[in-house]
Amino acid sequence: MTGGAGFLGSHLIDRLMTAGHEVICLDNFYTGNKRNIQQWLDNHNFELIRHDITEPIRLEVDQIYHLACPASPVHYQYNPVKTVKTNVMGTLNMLGLAKRVKARFFLASTSEVYGDPDVHPQSEEYRGNVNPIGLRACYDEGKRIAETLAFDYYRQNKVDIRVVRIFNTYGPRMLENDGRVVSNFIVQALQGKPLTVYGDGSQTRSFCYASDLIEGFIRLMNSDYVGPVNIGNPGEYTILQLAEAVRDMINPNAEIIHEPLPSDDPRRRRPDITKAKTLLDWEPTVPLAEGLKLTVEDFRKRMGNAPI
Ligand code: NAD
Ligand code: UDP
Ligand code: UDP
């Protein structure tokens, strides 16, 4: 697994290790953390290699879950050229490895390939509306070329690929300084600070709880369908509604303030999950209120029982 020390990767490692698999985790710890995989470090079925996937590596494996790439706008825009390298050279190296050892290759792609969508909800057939020269392009276009590479290795080299398009996912282990909306609001409310809504808060997102997403990953990896498949929760909320939900859960007196909307911020996002339902018999099971509660508990523990 690449990116195994990150938020989603570490949950996937938990799932695979618990099922008795042998796992090799490659990570350069750019946004990942050893703490996330601490519990497996002494397990003889687990191996951690500090490695930057923009460099080649030779290993023997049966399956590759390729997740390495910073996912939060704050982190992927910090060094956009590196984000492109990770998506292009990193994905190329992992596909080269898959080709050499005949491993099944799973790409963690994203709903960002749809950009600021003019079709709603987004089905896999929609080709997207991405600004190729904007601040988000290093990530959006990076993931689009990663998908292209996966499909070209599939057609040209018969690499057995699976491609998932992940919609916004949240849960325990998100970084406190991650910059994504769920973690920002929870940290702000726990610290008694105002919740920062960008723009008027009318833009929408659909939030999937991590365990639901991981179940979708496993089902896709072990199915016969190549993809791409949307995995996400179709429940759609405005960012203002999310702010109010987090405020009411943690600190009803917290203030909600407005800050400028970042450029190219997509207006709406909701997955059409017909394919996941019919081909993988998958749909999310954790409602937002329940998932937020579990996530808040985790943040409280990590932040040393912050006041309120
Ligand atoms: P994350 O930032 O927590 O994890 C990414 C991991 O990749 C980190 O451990 C990081 O250190 C590692 N990494 C980054 N560049 C690397 C490199 N060059 N070499 C080796 N390791 C490197 O993010 P996440 O939320 O766990 O996302 C995992 C994957 O899922 C990413 O590919 C992301 O694009 C995709 N995704 C996530 C979401 C979401 O809502 N969380 C949504 C859509 C897509
Ligand atoms: N690669 C790798 N590990 C492997 C096999 C390949 O990192 O086990 C890298 C390789 O260095 C190359 C990339 O994957 O940069 C693509 O490999 P491929 O064999 O498809 O292309 P080529 O090496 O012929 O350019
Ligand atoms: N957002 C916000 N306040 C924050 C962080 C994010 O209002 O503190 C907004 C952001 O502008 C976007 C939405 O929440 O409209 C989701 O942002 P995130 O960075 O989590 O993910 P993405 O934009 O990649 O979906």
Coordinates of C-alpha atoms and ligand atoms in Angstrom, one line a residue:
M1 CA 0.0 0.0 0.0
T2 CA 1.3 3.4 -0.9
G3 CA 0.3 6.3 1.5
G4 CA -0.5 3.7 4.2
A5 CA 0.5 6.0 7.1
G6 CA -2.2 8.6 6.1
F7 CA -5.8 8.9 7.1
L8 CA -7.5 6.5 4.7
G9 CA -4.5 4.2 4.2
S10 CA -4.1 3.5 7.9
H11 CA -7.8 2.5 8.1
L12 CA -7.3 0.2 5.2
I13 CA -4.2 -1.3 6.8
D14 CA -6.3 -2.0 9.9
R15 CA -8.8 -3.8 7.8
L16 CA -6.3 -5.9 5.8
M17 CA -4.1 -6.8 8.8
T18 CA -7.2 -7.9 10.8
A19 CA -8.2 -10.1 7.9
G20 CA -4.7 -11.8 8.1
H21 CA -3.0 -10.4 5.1
E22 CA 0.7 -9.4 4.8
V23 CA 1.0 -5.7 4.2
I24 CA 3.9 -3.6 3.1
C25 CA 3.4 0.1 3.7
L26 CA 5.3 2.7 1.6
D27 CA 5.1 6.3 2.8
N28 CA 7.3 9.4 2.9
F29 CA 5.4 10.8 5.9
Y30 CA 4.5 14.0 4.0
T31 CA 1.0 14.1 5.5
G32 CA 1.1 10.6 7.1
N33 CA 2.2 9.7 10.6
K34 CA 3.7 6.6 12.2
R35 CA 1.2 7.0 15.0
N36 CA -1.5 5.9 12.6
I37 CA 0.1 2.5 12.1
Q38 CA 1.8 2.2 15.5
Q39 CA -0.3 -0.8 16.5
W40 CA 1.1 -2.9 13.6
L41 CA 4.8 -2.0 13.7
D42 CA 5.8 -5.1 15.7
N43 CA 3.5 -7.5 13.8
H44 CA 5.4 -10.0 11.6
N45 CA 2.9 -9.6 8.8
F46 CA 3.6 -5.9 8.6
E47 CA 6.5 -4.0 7.0
L48 CA 7.0 -0.2 6.9
I49 CA 9.3 1.3 4.3
R50 CA 10.0 5.0 4.3
H51 CA 9.9 5.6 0.6
D52 CA 9.0 8.4 -1.8
I53 CA 7.0 6.8 -4.6
T54 CA 8.4 9.3 -7.2
E55 CA 11.5 7.0 -7.0
P56 CA 11.3 3.5 -8.4
I57 CA 11.2 0.5 -6.1
R58 CA 11.3 -3.2 -6.6
L59 CA 9.1 -5.5 -4.4
E60 CA 7.2 -8.7 -4.8
V61 CA 3.5 -8.2 -4.1
D62 CA 0.1 -9.6 -5.2
Q63 CA -2.0 -6.4 -4.9
I64 CA -1.2 -2.7 -4.8
Y65 CA -3.4 -0.2 -3.1
H66 CA -2.1 3.1 -4.4
L67 CA -3.2 5.9 -2.1
A68 CA -0.1 8.1 -1.8
C69 CA -0.9 11.7 -2.5
P70 CA -1.8 14.6 -0.1
A71 CA -5.6 15.0 -0.2
S72 CA -6.2 18.3 1.6
P73 CA -6.1 21.5 -0.6
V74 CA -3.8 23.1 2.0
H75 CA -1.3 20.3 1.7
Y76 CA -1.5 19.5 -2.0
Q77 CA -1.2 23.3 -2.8
Y78 CA 1.8 23.8 -0.5
N79 CA 4.1 22.2 -3.1
P80 CA 2.0 21.8 -6.2
V81 CA 4.9 20.5 -8.4
K82 CA 5.5 17.7 -5.9
T83 CA 1.8 16.9 -6.0
V84 CA 2.0 16.5 -9.8
K85 CA 5.2 14.4 -9.5
T86 CA 3.5 12.1 -6.9
N87 CA 0.5 11.6 -9.2
V88 CA 2.4 11.2 -12.4
M89 CA 5.8 9.7 -11.6
G90 CA 4.5 7.9 -8.5
T91 CA 1.6 6.3 -10.3
L92 CA 3.8 5.4 -13.2
N93 CA 6.3 3.6 -10.9
M94 CA 3.5 1.7 -9.1
L95 CA 2.0 0.7 -12.5
G96 CA 5.5 -0.4 -13.6
L97 CA 5.8 -2.5 -10.5
A98 CA 2.3 -3.9 -11.0
K99 CA 3.2 -4.8 -14.6
R100 CA 6.5 -6.5 -13.6
V101 CA 5.0 -8.7 -10.8
K102 CA 1.5 -9.1 -12.3
A103 CA -0.2 -7.5 -9.3
R104 CA -3.7 -6.1 -9.3
F105 CA -3.5 -2.3 -9.1
F106 CA -6.0 -0.2 -7.2
L107 CA -6.0 3.6 -7.8
A108 CA -7.5 5.9 -5.2
S109 CA -8.8 8.6 -7.5
T110 CA -11.2 11.4 -6.6
S111 CA -14.4 13.2 -7.2
E112 CA -12.1 16.1 -8.1
V113 CA -11.8 14.7 -11.6
Y114 CA -15.3 16.1 -12.0
G115 CA -14.0 19.6 -11.1
D116 CA -16.7 22.2 -10.6
P117 CA -19.5 20.0 -12.0
D118 CA -22.2 21.2 -14.3
V119 CA -24.0 17.8 -14.0
H120 CA -25.6 16.9 -10.7
P121 CA -25.3 14.3 -9.1
Q122 CA -22.1 13.1 -10.7
S123 CA -22.1 9.7 -12.4
E124 CA -18.9 8.0 -13.7
E125 CA -19.8 8.9 -17.3
Y126 CA -19.6 12.6 -16.6
R127 CA -16.2 13.9 -18.0
G128 CA -15.8 16.9 -15.7
N129 CA -15.2 20.6 -15.7
V130 CA -11.7 21.1 -14.5
N131 CA -9.6 24.3 -14.8
P132 CA -6.2 23.0 -16.0
I133 CA -4.3 26.1 -14.8
G134 CA -5.9 26.8 -11.5
L135 CA -4.7 26.3 -7.9
R136 CA -6.4 22.9 -7.7
A137 CA -5.2 21.6 -11.0
C138 CA -2.0 20.0 -9.6
Y139 CA -4.4 17.6 -7.8
D140 CA -7.4 17.4 -10.1
E141 CA -5.3 17.1 -13.3
G142 CA -2.8 14.9 -11.5
K143 CA -5.5 12.4 -10.6
R144 CA -7.0 12.6 -14.1
I145 CA -3.6 11.6 -15.6
A146 CA -3.2 9.0 -12.9
E147 CA -6.5 7.5 -14.2
T148 CA -5.3 7.8 -17.8
L149 CA -2.0 6.0 -16.9
A150 CA -4.0 3.2 -15.2
F151 CA -6.2 2.7 -18.2
D152 CA -3.3 2.8 -20.6
Y153 CA -1.4 0.2 -18.6
Y154 CA -4.6 -1.9 -18.6
R155 CA -5.0 -1.7 -22.4
Q156 CA -1.4 -1.8 -23.4
N157 CA 0.2 -4.0 -20.7
K158 CA -2.8 -6.0 -19.5
V159 CA -2.3 -4.7 -15.9
D160 CA -5.3 -5.7 -13.8
I161 CA -6.6 -2.3 -12.6
R162 CA -9.4 -1.1 -10.3
V163 CA -10.2 2.6 -10.1
V164 CA -12.2 4.2 -7.3
R165 CA -13.4 7.9 -7.3
I166 CA -13.6 8.9 -3.7
F167 CA -15.9 11.6 -2.5
N168 CA -15.2 13.7 0.6
T169 CA -14.5 11.3 3.4
Y170 CA -14.0 12.0 7.1
G171 CA -13.4 10.1 10.3
P172 CA -10.9 9.4 13.2
R173 CA -7.2 10.1 12.4
M174 CA -7.8 13.1 10.2
L175 CA -4.9 15.5 11.0
E176 CA -5.8 18.4 13.3
N177 CA -4.0 20.8 10.9
D178 CA -5.4 19.0 7.9
G179 CA -7.3 22.1 6.6
R180 CA -10.2 20.1 5.4
V181 CA -13.6 21.2 6.4
V182 CA -14.7 18.6 8.8
S183 CA -11.4 18.6 10.8
N184 CA -11.3 22.4 10.7
F185 CA -14.8 22.8 12.2
I186 CA -14.3 20.2 14.8
V187 CA -10.9 21.6 16.0
Q188 CA -12.3 25.1 16.0
A189 CA -15.4 24.2 18.0
L190 CA -13.3 22.2 20.5
Q191 CA -11.0 25.1 21.0
G192 CA -13.8 27.5 21.4
K193 CA -12.8 29.4 18.3
P194 CA -15.2 30.6 15.6
L195 CA -16.0 28.2 12.8
T196 CA -14.6 29.5 9.5
V197 CA -17.1 29.1 6.6
Y198 CA -15.6 30.0 3.3
G199 CA -17.9 32.1 1.1
D200 CA -21.6 32.2 2.1
G201 CA -21.5 28.5 2.9
S202 CA -24.1 27.6 0.2
Q203 CA -21.6 25.3 -1.6
T204 CA -22.4 21.6 -1.0
R205 CA -20.4 18.4 -0.3
S206 CA -21.4 14.8 0.5
F207 CA -19.5 13.3 3.4
C208 CA -18.7 9.6 3.7
Y209 CA -17.6 8.0 7.0
A210 CA -14.2 6.3 6.7
S211 CA -15.3 2.7 7.5
D212 CA -18.0 2.8 4.8
L213 CA -15.4 3.9 2.3
I214 CA -13.0 1.2 3.2
E215 CA -15.7 -1.4 2.8
G216 CA -16.3 -0.1 -0.7
F217 CA -12.5 -0.3 -1.4
I218 CA -12.4 -4.0 -0.4
R219 CA -15.4 -4.8 -2.5
L220 CA -14.1 -3.1 -5.6
M221 CA -10.6 -4.6 -5.2
N222 CA -12.1 -8.1 -5.0
S223 CA -14.7 -7.7 -7.8
D224 CA -14.3 -8.2 -11.5
Y225 CA -15.2 -4.6 -12.3
V226 CA -12.3 -2.4 -13.5
G227 CA -14.1 0.9 -12.7
P228 CA -14.1 3.8 -12.3
V229 CA -16.6 3.5 -9.5
N230 CA -17.8 6.4 -7.3
I231 CA -17.7 5.6 -3.6
G232 CA -19.2 8.2 -1.4
N233 CA -22.3 9.1 0.6
P234 CA -25.1 10.7 -1.4
G235 CA -26.3 12.7 1.6
E236 CA -25.6 16.3 0.5
Y237 CA -25.2 19.2 2.9
T238 CA -24.3 22.9 2.5
I239 CA -21.1 23.9 4.3
L240 CA -23.2 26.1 6.5
Q241 CA -25.4 23.2 7.5
L242 CA -22.2 21.2 8.4
A243 CA -20.9 24.1 10.5
E244 CA -24.2 24.3 12.3
A245 CA -24.2 20.5 12.9
V246 CA -20.7 20.6 14.3
R247 CA -21.4 23.7 16.4
D248 CA -24.5 22.2 17.9
M249 CA -22.7 18.9 18.7
I250 CA -19.7 20.5 20.4
N251 CA -20.4 24.0 21.5
P252 CA -23.8 25.6 20.7
N253 CA -22.3 29.0 21.7
A254 CA -19.6 28.9 19.1
E255 CA -19.6 31.7 16.5
I256 CA -19.7 31.0 12.8
I257 CA -17.8 33.5 10.7
H258 CA -17.3 33.9 6.9
E259 CA -14.0 34.0 5.1
P260 CA -13.2 34.4 1.4
L261 CA -14.0 31.5 -0.9
P262 CA -10.9 29.9 -2.3
S263 CA -10.6 30.0 -6.1
D264 CA -12.1 27.2 -8.2
D265 CA -14.0 25.9 -5.1
P266 CA -16.6 23.5 -6.6
R267 CA -20.2 24.6 -6.0
R268 CA -21.8 21.3 -5.6
R269 CA -20.8 17.7 -5.2
R270 CA -22.9 14.5 -4.7
P271 CA -22.1 11.0 -6.0
D272 CA -24.4 9.0 -8.1
I273 CA -23.6 5.6 -6.5
T274 CA -25.8 3.4 -8.8
K275 CA -22.7 1.5 -10.0
A276 CA -21.4 0.8 -6.5
K277 CA -24.9 -0.4 -5.5
T278 CA -25.5 -2.6 -8.5
L279 CA -22.0 -3.9 -9.1
L280 CA -20.6 -4.1 -5.6
D281 CA -23.8 -4.3 -3.6
W282 CA -22.3 -1.4 -1.6
E283 CA -23.9 1.6 0.0
P284 CA -23.0 3.7 3.0
T285 CA -24.4 2.8 6.4
V286 CA -23.1 5.5 8.8
P287 CA -25.3 8.7 8.9
L288 CA -23.5 12.1 9.2
A289 CA -24.6 12.7 12.8
E290 CA -23.3 9.3 14.0
G291 CA -20.0 9.6 12.0
L292 CA -19.4 13.1 13.3
K293 CA -19.9 11.9 16.9
L294 CA -17.3 9.2 16.5
T295 CA -14.9 11.7 14.8
V296 CA -15.4 14.3 17.5
E297 CA -14.6 11.6 20.2
D298 CA -11.3 10.8 18.5
F299 CA -10.3 14.5 18.2
R300 CA -11.2 15.0 21.9
K301 CA -8.8 12.2 22.9
R302 CA -6.0 13.4 20.7
M303 CA -6.4 17.0 21.7
G304 CA -6.1 16.1 25.4
N305 CA -9.8 16.6 26.2
A306 CA -10.0 20.2 25.0
P307 CA -12.5 22.3 27.0
I308 CA -16.3 22.1 26.3
Ligands
NAD1 P1 -3.5 11.7 3.6 O1 -2.9 13.0 3.2 O2 -3.9 11.5 5.0 O3 -2.7 10.5 3.1 C1 -1.8 10.5 2.0 C2 -0.6 9.7 2.4 O4 0.3 9.6 1.2 C3 0.2 10.3 3.5 O5 0.6 9.3 4.5 C4 1.5 10.8 2.9 O6 2.6 10.9 3.7 C5 1.6 9.9 1.7 N1 2.4 10.4 0.6 C6 2.1 11.6 -0.1 N2 3.0 11.8 -1.1 C7 3.8 10.7 -1.1 C8 4.9 10.3 -1.9 N3 5.4 11.0 -2.9 N4 5.5 9.1 -1.6 C9 5.1 8.3 -0.5 N5 4.0 8.6 0.2 C10 3.4 9.8 0.0 O7 -4.8 11.6 2.6 P2 -6.1 10.6 2.7 O8 -7.3 11.4 3.0 O9 -5.7 9.4 3.4 O10 -6.1 10.3 1.1 C11 -5.6 9.0 0.6 C12 -5.9 9.0 -0.9 O11 -7.3 9.1 -1.1 C13 -5.2 10.1 -1.7 O12 -4.8 9.6 -2.9 C14 -6.4 11.1 -1.9 O13 -6.2 11.8 -3.1 C15 -7.6 10.1 -2.0 N6 -8.8 10.8 -1.7 C16 -9.1 11.1 -0.4 C17 -10.3 11.8 -0.1 C18 -10.8 12.2 1.3 O14 -11.8 12.8 1.4 N7 -10.0 11.8 2.3 C19 -11.2 12.2 -1.2 C20 -10.8 11.9 -2.5 C21 -9.6 11.2 -2.7
UDP2 N1 9.3 0.4 -11.8 C1 9.4 0.3 -10.5 N2 9.4 -0.9 -9.9 C2 9.3 -2.1 -10.7 C3 9.1 -1.9 -12.1 C4 9.1 -0.6 -12.6 O1 9.5 1.3 -9.7 O2 9.3 -3.2 -10.1 C5 9.3 1.8 -12.4 C6 10.3 1.9 -13.5 O3 11.5 2.4 -12.9 C7 9.7 2.9 -14.5 C8 8.2 2.9 -14.2 O4 8.0 2.0 -13.1 O5 10.1 4.2 -14.2 C9 7.4 2.3 -15.4 O6 7.9 1.0 -15.7 P1 7.7 0.3 -17.1 O7 8.3 -1.0 -17.0 O8 6.3 0.3 -17.4 O9 8.4 1.3 -18.1 P2 9.9 1.4 -18.5 O10 10.8 1.0 -17.3 O11 10.1 0.5 -19.7 O12 10.1 2.9 -18.8
UDP3 N1 -14.3 25.0 3.8 C1 -14.8 25.9 4.7 N2 -14.1 26.2 5.9 C2 -13.0 25.6 6.2 C3 -12.5 24.6 5.3 C4 -13.2 24.3 4.1 O1 -15.9 26.6 4.5 O2 -12.4 25.8 7.3 C5 -15.1 24.7 2.6 C6 -14.3 24.7 1.3 O3 -14.3 26.1 0.8 C7 -15.1 23.8 0.4 C8 -15.7 22.8 1.4 O4 -15.6 23.4 2.7 O5 -16.2 24.5 -0.2 C9 -14.9 21.5 1.5 O6 -13.5 21.8 1.6 P1 -12.4 20.7 1.8 O7 -11.1 21.4 1.8 O8 -12.7 19.8 3.0 O9 -12.5 19.7 0.5 P2 -12.7 19.9 -1.0 O10 -12.9 21.4 -1.3 O11 -11.5 19.4 -1.7 O12 -14.0 19.2 -1.3

